[in-house]
């Protein structure tokens, strides 16, 4: 999932976030997806996936509020039945789409913002005719230019009363185009910045009932424009409370209230366009980027810069919030996995540590580490969180915070203990100035089976030493805790700066890199065992192999080499010329992921240290530079059919780019991704089902009950149950199902059942036995009775008696039928 984006809708209401009756769902664009969130249950109940690039805007279909339009940078407009998670139509426009507007007055067309051909950073508003056809994929090539020189942001265009005109703002210019009269009026403000004023437009919204335009400006003013039908007789009045840029505006359903938001983290409600009558909802946490009103006017939503949606009641009371992954200024802690919750842990709000659930795509909680008020002032040197490490069981958390001073930073090392009673981390030990210079790395000794007595924390610093911290009993009877942490050993190597550290899987060895050299130490005696050197170039990353590859040590240098050393022979096993920026081992397998950065693209290489060739290569993984990666263990190993993705069976790999986009690799096929398997439509039990599904379910329950009453084992077809194609067919109303040709292949494949191979002889025997069944019923009963006898004691002791094959049983039955009475004469 990428960062949350909330686009804007027609009539100056943000359909990107829209709560509407009767079920009150919230829809928002998030990366390549559109998510459906239940306001009542506070859960994500739907995921609309199908776009190949960032979703830039979403709009409710004004003629059917159970359908949704979405636009994307991939050049397509999709029409969804979002209640069932199914794409109904896909219109290919061919150009990057930056904003989308659907009007009630235009039945067969929508408006989009696209780049102007041949000109850089110039955009135009165009009308796209939605072609009618029987297929699902259609062309949307009939474009008509409405306005030139518009802004790229959806907030800079709005449609007026009854869709009779459209308004566009950019820089200090305002354009109004009247559709019926085909008249374009342009208005400009002064570019001079006098007395701290800045007239540049930031957003625009239109009154739903009157001919009035509200514009937000960079200096915090709100202007209300009237009589703009006449180019020279226009008037405007001003409202002013915000001290900085007005980031968005929204009118209420009837137009009696105007909402505004900005960097103050305060939602302002203006009554009757009067500066004297206004209400405030303060302390919303972070600057407000977008505002949206529900279609019934009961709820309001605000999007904040920290990737959070706040839901607010009509009386301006806080209701609830949806917190996504917070975009920090700089993720200094790296991507760390909490062993207890399997949440992704990284920098959040300034001085805080966020625990982000990958399953629910929401923040679990935020832990205040620095415990100081952060002042939002440019140039002010403040303390921030820079390093994080968890013990193997997640009972201990180590954090490092430092000030932004480069020459003489203030350092603090804190050890936190997880309390089962409070279900949170409590500060145990605070160590001021643990190193004389910046701390470069930190790790716990990962010995889960030995308990807390074996816990060791190692820190490395630019002061050319590494330090070993251990737990000691507190002899003070008045102390609040029984243990605390203190330094047990200090190591160095030729006065080089210590840069990285890691423990071997069994915890017996510690590897510490000192510039161009890797040193290996015994964790019991702290004796230096061996050193590995690979000049030129400092060691950028190091890690030990795991499981069958535990005898190897891997290192990457900043000169573009990946090296593998054998700890038994103390020699270089192999090396590769690769500019590795991220080196991440899988905690549950032997695999190691290496991400390289070359020619402005990131590539992924997955390998085992024991093998000189990668098991997986993905070149041009993304155009952004990948800075961090983490393997997150799965709750249960995933069933993966493709051999090249077997390394993803136990863990899932996540990446964070320099633009703070969180990405992951998927081993699912295209068919599985196209079919909305879904949780996606929420909790399936709570959704209405089709009559065919009800009838089929009733029949299956009756059949299962009959089989149980007769003593037959109930056998479930796991393949059919797990098939998303079957679920889609049974749980989707017929009028929104895709064409049969689209579902045919997926549906037929899901019904195929593998059978054990039988020899031709056995098949022929079965056919012949069926034809002879009426003749030898009595014999068959004897055979059946013989096969149902209990296992003999000889079999239990290991001596297996030979069983007759079907062909031998057939010959035996023929012998029984023969008349041997003539032998009595002898």
mmCIF file of N, CA and C in Angstrom, residues 283-385:
data_model
loop_
_atom_site.group_PDB
_atom_site.id
_atom_site.type_symbol
_atom_site.label_atom_id
_atom_site.label_comp_id
_atom_site.label_asym_id
_atom_site.label_seq_id
_atom_site.Cartn_x
_atom_site.Cartn_y
_atom_site.Cartn_z
ATOM 1 N N UNK A 283 -6.877 20.867 18.063
ATOM 2 C CA UNK A 283 -6.023 19.749 18.483
ATOM 3 C C UNK A 283 -6.346 18.457 17.723
ATOM 4 N N UNK A 284 -6.396 18.557 16.407
ATOM 5 C CA UNK A 284 -6.622 17.369 15.586
ATOM 6 C C UNK A 284 -5.323 16.622 15.261
ATOM 7 N N UNK A 285 -4.206 17.097 15.767
ATOM 8 C CA UNK A 285 -2.978 16.310 15.705
ATOM 9 C C UNK A 285 -1.987 16.732 14.649
ATOM 10 N N UNK A 286 -2.439 17.051 13.451
ATOM 11 C CA UNK A 286 -1.534 17.419 12.367
ATOM 12 C C UNK A 286 -2.296 18.259 11.355
ATOM 13 N N UNK A 287 -1.588 18.953 10.459
ATOM 14 C CA UNK A 287 -2.257 19.818 9.482
ATOM 15 C C UNK A 287 -3.320 19.091 8.670
ATOM 16 N N UNK A 288 -4.392 19.824 8.344
ATOM 17 C CA UNK A 288 -5.521 19.273 7.586
ATOM 18 C C UNK A 288 -5.252 19.490 6.103
ATOM 19 N N UNK A 289 -5.252 18.404 5.331
ATOM 20 C CA UNK A 289 -5.016 18.494 3.897
ATOM 21 C C UNK A 289 -6.318 18.552 3.100
ATOM 22 N N UNK A 290 -7.292 17.749 3.493
ATOM 23 C CA UNK A 290 -8.543 17.646 2.722
ATOM 24 C C UNK A 290 -9.730 17.596 3.678
ATOM 25 N N UNK A 291 -10.880 18.070 3.181
ATOM 26 C CA UNK A 291 -12.139 18.035 3.931
ATOM 27 C C UNK A 291 -13.208 17.466 3.017
ATOM 28 N N UNK A 292 -14.054 16.586 3.546
ATOM 29 C CA UNK A 292 -15.131 16.000 2.760
ATOM 30 C C UNK A 292 -16.394 15.923 3.599
ATOM 31 N N UNK A 293 -17.538 16.201 2.951
ATOM 32 C CA UNK A 293 -18.837 16.083 3.601
ATOM 33 C C UNK A 293 -19.554 14.854 3.058
ATOM 34 N N UNK A 294 -20.293 14.165 3.937
ATOM 35 C CA UNK A 294 -21.093 13.037 3.490
ATOM 36 C C UNK A 294 -22.274 13.525 2.676
ATOM 37 N N UNK A 295 -22.840 12.624 1.875
ATOM 38 C CA UNK A 295 -23.922 13.024 0.971
ATOM 39 C C UNK A 295 -25.190 13.427 1.713
ATOM 40 N N UNK A 296 -25.341 12.982 2.978
ATOM 41 C CA UNK A 296 -26.516 13.382 3.756
ATOM 42 C C UNK A 296 -26.209 14.501 4.737
ATOM 43 N N UNK A 297 -24.951 14.966 4.765
ATOM 44 C CA UNK A 297 -24.574 16.074 5.624
ATOM 45 C C UNK A 297 -24.414 15.733 7.084
ATOM 46 N N UNK A 298 -24.486 14.429 7.438
ATOM 47 C CA UNK A 298 -24.411 14.041 8.851
ATOM 48 C C UNK A 298 -22.977 13.989 9.338
ATOM 49 N N UNK A 299 -22.059 13.557 8.472
ATOM 50 C CA UNK A 299 -20.667 13.373 8.875
ATOM 51 C C UNK A 299 -19.751 14.239 8.020
ATOM 52 N N UNK A 300 -18.594 14.502 8.595
ATOM 53 C CA UNK A 300 -17.533 15.225 7.904
ATOM 54 C C UNK A 300 -16.234 14.457 8.124
ATOM 55 N N UNK A 301 -15.375 14.454 7.121
ATOM 56 C CA UNK A 301 -14.085 13.774 7.231
ATOM 57 C C UNK A 301 -12.957 14.748 6.915
ATOM 58 N N UNK A 302 -11.873 14.620 7.627
ATOM 59 C CA UNK A 302 -10.674 15.414 7.344
ATOM 60 C C UNK A 302 -9.493 14.474 7.167
ATOM 61 N N UNK A 303 -8.671 14.769 6.179
ATOM 62 C CA UNK A 303 -7.431 14.025 5.957
ATOM 63 C C UNK A 303 -6.269 14.863 6.439
ATOM 64 N N UNK A 304 -5.343 14.245 7.150
ATOM 65 C CA UNK A 304 -4.233 14.968 7.759
ATOM 66 C C UNK A 304 -2.905 14.544 7.143
ATOM 67 N N UNK A 305 -1.906 15.372 7.324
ATOM 68 C CA UNK A 305 -0.595 15.116 6.726
ATOM 69 C C UNK A 305 0.092 13.904 7.325
ATOM 70 N N UNK A 306 -0.341 13.454 8.505
ATOM 71 C CA UNK A 306 0.257 12.260 9.102
ATOM 72 C C UNK A 306 -0.464 10.988 8.666
ATOM 73 N N UNK A 307 -1.210 11.073 7.545
ATOM 74 C CA UNK A 307 -1.877 9.902 6.962
ATOM 75 C C UNK A 307 -2.987 9.372 7.873
ATOM 76 N N UNK A 308 -3.804 10.282 8.357
ATOM 77 C CA UNK A 308 -4.906 9.908 9.240
ATOM 78 C C UNK A 308 -6.185 10.555 8.753
ATOM 79 N N UNK A 309 -7.282 9.808 8.829
ATOM 80 C CA UNK A 309 -8.610 10.338 8.535
ATOM 81 C C UNK A 309 -9.356 10.506 9.854
ATOM 82 N N UNK A 310 -9.912 11.673 10.057
ATOM 83 C CA UNK A 310 -10.718 11.940 11.245
ATOM 84 C C UNK A 310 -12.180 12.083 10.825
ATOM 85 N N UNK A 311 -13.061 11.352 11.481
ATOM 86 C CA UNK A 311 -14.499 11.415 11.215
ATOM 87 C C UNK A 311 -15.141 12.279 12.285
ATOM 88 N N UNK A 312 -15.899 13.285 11.835
ATOM 89 C CA UNK A 312 -16.445 14.304 12.729
ATOM 90 C C UNK A 312 -17.950 14.388 12.522
ATOM 91 N N UNK A 313 -18.707 14.515 13.618
ATOM 92 C CA UNK A 313 -20.149 14.652 13.548
ATOM 93 C C UNK A 313 -20.538 16.056 13.079
ATOM 94 N N UNK A 314 -21.806 16.198 12.710
ATOM 95 C CA UNK A 314 -22.276 17.483 12.183
ATOM 96 C C UNK A 314 -22.243 18.590 13.234
ATOM 97 N N UNK A 315 -22.248 18.207 14.509
ATOM 98 C CA UNK A 315 -22.173 19.219 15.571
ATOM 99 C C UNK A 315 -20.730 19.552 15.934
ATOM 100 N N UNK A 316 -19.817 19.192 15.054
ATOM 101 C CA UNK A 316 -18.393 19.473 15.215
ATOM 102 C C UNK A 316 -17.808 18.768 16.447
ATOM 103 N N UNK A 317 -18.196 17.516 16.627
ATOM 104 C CA UNK A 317 -17.650 16.681 17.688
ATOM 105 C C UNK A 317 -16.859 15.543 17.075
ATOM 106 N N UNK A 318 -15.699 15.254 17.665
ATOM 107 C CA UNK A 318 -14.857 14.160 17.173
ATOM 108 C C UNK A 318 -15.579 12.825 17.344
ATOM 109 N N UNK A 319 -15.574 11.998 16.302
ATOM 110 C CA UNK A 319 -16.230 10.698 16.367
ATOM 111 C C UNK A 319 -15.203 9.565 16.452
ATOM 112 N N UNK A 320 -14.364 9.427 15.443
ATOM 113 C CA UNK A 320 -13.341 8.376 15.428
ATOM 114 C C UNK A 320 -12.308 8.727 14.370
ATOM 115 N N UNK A 321 -11.234 7.962 14.344
ATOM 116 C CA UNK A 321 -10.179 8.237 13.370
ATOM 117 C C UNK A 321 -9.649 6.934 12.794
ATOM 118 N N UNK A 322 -9.086 7.037 11.594
ATOM 119 C CA UNK A 322 -8.438 5.917 10.918
ATOM 120 C C UNK A 322 -6.984 6.326 10.702
ATOM 121 N N UNK A 323 -6.078 5.693 11.410
ATOM 122 C CA UNK A 323 -4.674 6.074 11.323
ATOM 123 C C UNK A 323 -3.915 5.078 10.457
ATOM 124 N N UNK A 324 -3.401 5.544 9.349
ATOM 125 C CA UNK A 324 -2.565 4.714 8.483
ATOM 126 C C UNK A 324 -1.105 4.844 8.862
ATOM 127 N N UNK A 325 -0.250 4.444 7.963
ATOM 128 C CA UNK A 325 1.191 4.531 8.194
ATOM 129 C C UNK A 325 1.611 5.991 8.168
ATOM 130 N N UNK A 326 2.166 6.470 9.289
ATOM 131 C CA UNK A 326 2.570 7.864 9.391
ATOM 132 C C UNK A 326 3.831 8.082 8.559
ATOM 133 N N UNK A 327 3.809 9.114 7.740
ATOM 134 C CA UNK A 327 4.989 9.472 6.966
ATOM 135 C C UNK A 327 5.879 10.366 7.818
ATOM 136 N N UNK A 328 6.977 9.810 8.274
ATOM 137 C CA UNK A 328 7.914 10.577 9.075
ATOM 138 C C UNK A 328 8.844 11.370 8.162
ATOM 139 N N UNK A 329 9.479 12.383 8.729
ATOM 140 C CA UNK A 329 10.426 13.177 7.934
ATOM 141 C C UNK A 329 11.591 12.315 7.456
ATOM 142 N N UNK A 330 12.027 11.412 8.302
ATOM 143 C CA UNK A 330 13.156 10.546 7.960
ATOM 144 C C UNK A 330 13.058 9.300 8.826
ATOM 145 N N UNK A 331 12.970 8.126 8.181
ATOM 146 C CA UNK A 331 12.851 6.870 8.935
ATOM 147 C C UNK A 331 14.258 6.425 9.329
ATOM 148 N N UNK A 332 14.706 6.924 10.478
ATOM 149 C CA UNK A 332 16.064 6.630 10.943
ATOM 150 C C UNK A 332 16.153 5.285 11.647
ATOM 151 N N UNK A 333 15.027 4.798 12.164
ATOM 152 C CA UNK A 333 15.054 3.547 12.928
ATOM 153 C C UNK A 333 15.150 2.317 12.042
ATOM 154 N N UNK A 334 14.871 2.473 10.730
ATOM 155 C CA UNK A 334 14.763 1.300 9.870
ATOM 156 C C UNK A 334 13.407 0.638 10.052
ATOM 157 N N UNK A 335 13.195 -0.462 9.320
ATOM 158 C CA UNK A 335 11.971 -1.252 9.467
ATOM 159 C C UNK A 335 12.254 -2.394 10.429
ATOM 160 N N UNK A 336 11.552 -2.405 11.555
ATOM 161 C CA UNK A 336 11.736 -3.414 12.594
ATOM 162 C C UNK A 336 10.405 -4.117 12.815
ATOM 163 N N UNK A 337 10.448 -5.418 13.081
ATOM 164 C CA UNK A 337 9.230 -6.196 13.302
ATOM 165 C C UNK A 337 9.097 -6.508 14.788
ATOM 166 N N UNK A 338 7.944 -6.191 15.352
ATOM 167 C CA UNK A 338 7.657 -6.509 16.750
ATOM 168 C C UNK A 338 7.358 -8.006 16.858
ATOM 169 N N UNK A 339 8.156 -8.779 17.603
ATOM 170 C CA UNK A 339 7.913 -10.229 17.685
ATOM 171 C C UNK A 339 6.571 -10.590 18.295
ATOM 172 N N UNK A 340 5.996 -9.727 19.112
ATOM 173 C CA UNK A 340 4.742 -10.038 19.784
ATOM 174 C C UNK A 340 3.547 -9.886 18.853
ATOM 175 N N UNK A 341 3.457 -8.774 18.172
ATOM 176 C CA UNK A 341 2.285 -8.478 17.347
ATOM 177 C C UNK A 341 2.534 -8.645 15.861
ATOM 178 N N UNK A 342 3.809 -8.876 15.465
ATOM 179 C CA UNK A 342 4.206 -8.909 14.045
ATOM 180 C C UNK A 342 3.880 -7.595 13.341
ATOM 181 N N UNK A 343 3.819 -6.519 14.116
ATOM 182 C CA UNK A 343 3.580 -5.193 13.545
ATOM 183 C C UNK A 343 4.895 -4.609 13.057
ATOM 184 N N UNK A 344 4.789 -3.735 12.077
ATOM 185 C CA UNK A 344 5.951 -3.027 11.564
ATOM 186 C C UNK A 344 6.193 -1.818 12.464
ATOM 187 N N UNK A 345 7.433 -1.672 12.945
ATOM 188 C CA UNK A 345 7.766 -0.625 13.900
ATOM 189 C C UNK A 345 8.785 0.312 13.269
ATOM 190 N N UNK A 346 8.501 1.609 13.313
ATOM 191 C CA UNK A 346 9.386 2.614 12.724
ATOM 192 C C UNK A 346 9.033 3.985 13.270
ATOM 193 N N UNK A 347 9.774 5.000 12.848
ATOM 194 C CA UNK A 347 9.490 6.367 13.279
ATOM 195 C C UNK A 347 8.066 6.759 12.926
ATOM 196 N N UNK A 348 7.411 7.459 13.833
ATOM 197 C CA UNK A 348 6.068 7.964 13.576
ATOM 198 C C UNK A 348 6.050 9.469 13.730
ATOM 199 N N UNK A 349 5.220 9.969 14.637
ATOM 200 C CA UNK A 349 5.257 11.385 14.961
ATOM 201 C C UNK A 349 6.616 11.701 15.571
ATOM 202 N N UNK A 350 7.043 12.963 15.526
ATOM 203 C CA UNK A 350 8.363 13.304 16.082
ATOM 204 C C UNK A 350 8.511 12.805 17.513
ATOM 205 N N UNK A 351 9.553 12.012 17.735
ATOM 206 C CA UNK A 351 9.818 11.481 19.068
ATOM 207 C C UNK A 351 9.004 10.265 19.435
ATOM 208 N N UNK A 352 8.170 9.739 18.519
ATOM 209 C CA UNK A 352 7.307 8.597 18.802
ATOM 210 C C UNK A 352 7.699 7.397 17.944
ATOM 211 N N UNK A 353 7.314 6.234 18.423
ATOM 212 C CA UNK A 353 7.509 4.980 17.707
ATOM 213 C C UNK A 353 6.130 4.435 17.356
ATOM 214 N N UNK A 354 5.866 4.229 16.070
ATOM 215 C CA UNK A 354 4.554 3.739 15.661
ATOM 216 C C UNK A 354 4.596 2.231 15.424
ATOM 217 N N UNK A 355 3.533 1.539 15.853
ATOM 218 C CA UNK A 355 3.347 0.111 15.633
ATOM 219 C C UNK A 355 2.227 -0.030 14.606
ATOM 220 N N UNK A 356 2.603 -0.458 13.408
ATOM 221 C CA UNK A 356 1.685 -0.445 12.270
ATOM 222 C C UNK A 356 1.319 -1.872 11.873
ATOM 223 N N UNK A 357 0.019 -2.174 11.901
ATOM 224 C CA UNK A 357 -0.465 -3.510 11.546
ATOM 225 C C UNK A 357 -0.572 -3.629 10.030
ATOM 226 N N UNK A 358 0.139 -4.584 9.461
ATOM 227 C CA UNK A 358 0.102 -4.801 8.024
ATOM 228 C C UNK A 358 -1.187 -5.491 7.601
ATOM 229 N N UNK A 359 -1.812 -6.246 8.508
ATOM 230 C CA UNK A 359 -3.037 -6.965 8.173
ATOM 231 C C UNK A 359 -4.222 -6.004 8.054
ATOM 232 N N UNK A 360 -4.367 -5.097 9.017
ATOM 233 C CA UNK A 360 -5.506 -4.183 9.010
ATOM 234 C C UNK A 360 -5.191 -2.843 8.378
ATOM 235 N N UNK A 361 -3.909 -2.609 8.001
ATOM 236 C CA UNK A 361 -3.496 -1.352 7.398
ATOM 237 C C UNK A 361 -3.856 -0.180 8.298
ATOM 238 N N UNK A 362 -3.620 -0.345 9.584
ATOM 239 C CA UNK A 362 -3.887 0.725 10.547
ATOM 240 C C UNK A 362 -2.821 0.702 11.636
ATOM 241 N N UNK A 363 -2.664 1.833 12.270
ATOM 242 C CA UNK A 363 -1.714 1.915 13.376
ATOM 243 C C UNK A 363 -2.309 1.282 14.622
ATOM 244 N N UNK A 364 -1.542 0.385 15.267
ATOM 245 C CA UNK A 364 -2.010 -0.247 16.506
ATOM 246 C C UNK A 364 -1.915 0.732 17.671
ATOM 247 N N UNK A 365 -0.728 1.305 17.871
ATOM 248 C CA UNK A 365 -0.561 2.322 18.899
ATOM 249 C C UNK A 365 0.757 3.044 18.644
ATOM 250 N N UNK A 366 0.934 4.147 19.365
ATOM 251 C CA UNK A 366 2.140 4.961 19.240
ATOM 252 C C UNK A 366 2.780 5.088 20.613
ATOM 253 N N UNK A 367 4.084 4.894 20.678
ATOM 254 C CA UNK A 367 4.809 4.938 21.948
ATOM 255 C C UNK A 367 5.690 6.186 21.977
ATOM 256 N N UNK A 368 5.471 7.020 22.986
ATOM 257 C CA UNK A 368 6.247 8.253 23.144
ATOM 258 C C UNK A 368 7.603 7.903 23.751
ATOM 259 N N UNK A 369 8.655 8.027 22.948
ATOM 260 C CA UNK A 369 9.997 7.657 23.397
ATOM 261 C C UNK A 369 10.733 8.855 23.982
ATOM 262 N N UNK A 370 10.771 9.957 23.250
ATOM 263 C CA UNK A 370 11.538 11.128 23.682
ATOM 264 C C UNK A 370 10.878 11.795 24.882
ATOM 265 N N UNK A 371 9.534 11.764 24.938
ATOM 266 C CA UNK A 371 8.771 12.329 26.050
ATOM 267 C C UNK A 371 9.081 13.812 26.263
ATOM 268 N N UNK A 372 9.156 14.528 25.140
ATOM 269 C CA UNK A 372 9.315 15.978 25.169
ATOM 270 C C UNK A 372 8.378 16.582 24.148
ATOM 271 N N UNK A 373 7.915 17.791 24.419
ATOM 272 C CA UNK A 373 7.037 18.481 23.484
ATOM 273 C C UNK A 373 7.841 18.884 22.250
ATOM 274 N N UNK A 374 7.360 18.458 21.083
ATOM 275 C CA UNK A 374 8.048 18.806 19.844
ATOM 276 C C UNK A 374 7.535 20.157 19.347
ATOM 277 N N UNK A 375 8.471 21.051 19.022
ATOM 278 C CA UNK A 375 8.120 22.403 18.574
ATOM 279 C C UNK A 375 8.318 22.468 17.066
ATOM 280 N N UNK A 376 7.247 22.774 16.347
ATOM 281 C CA UNK A 376 7.307 22.857 14.890
ATOM 282 C C UNK A 376 7.883 24.214 14.482
ATOM 283 N N UNK A 377 9.218 24.257 14.474
ATOM 284 C CA UNK A 377 9.902 25.482 14.090
ATOM 285 C C UNK A 377 11.137 25.116 13.290
ATOM 286 N N UNK A 378 11.260 25.712 12.116
ATOM 287 C CA UNK A 378 12.385 25.398 11.245
ATOM 288 C C UNK A 378 13.692 25.864 11.875
ATOM 289 N N UNK A 379 14.726 25.015 11.781
ATOM 290 C CA UNK A 379 16.050 25.366 12.274
ATOM 291 C C UNK A 379 16.299 25.065 13.728
ATOM 292 N N UNK A 380 15.261 24.666 14.471
ATOM 293 C CA UNK A 380 15.422 24.380 15.890
ATOM 294 C C UNK A 380 15.958 22.964 16.077
ATOM 295 N N UNK A 381 17.056 22.803 16.825
ATOM 296 C CA UNK A 381 17.680 21.503 17.058
ATOM 297 C C UNK A 381 16.948 20.787 18.194
ATOM 298 N N UNK A 382 16.315 19.650 17.871
ATOM 299 C CA UNK A 382 15.540 18.913 18.861
ATOM 300 C C UNK A 382 15.933 17.442 18.830
ATOM 301 N N UNK A 383 15.565 16.720 19.871
ATOM 302 C CA UNK A 383 15.898 15.296 19.966
ATOM 303 C C UNK A 383 14.901 14.467 19.175
ATOM 304 N N UNK A 384 15.398 13.394 18.572
ATOM 305 C CA UNK A 384 14.531 12.512 17.818
ATOM 306 C C UNK A 384 15.013 11.081 17.980
ATOM 307 N N UNK A 385 14.140 10.141 17.643
ATOM 308 C CA UNK A 385 14.419 8.714 17.764
ATOM 309 C C UNK A 385 15.222 8.253 16.552
#
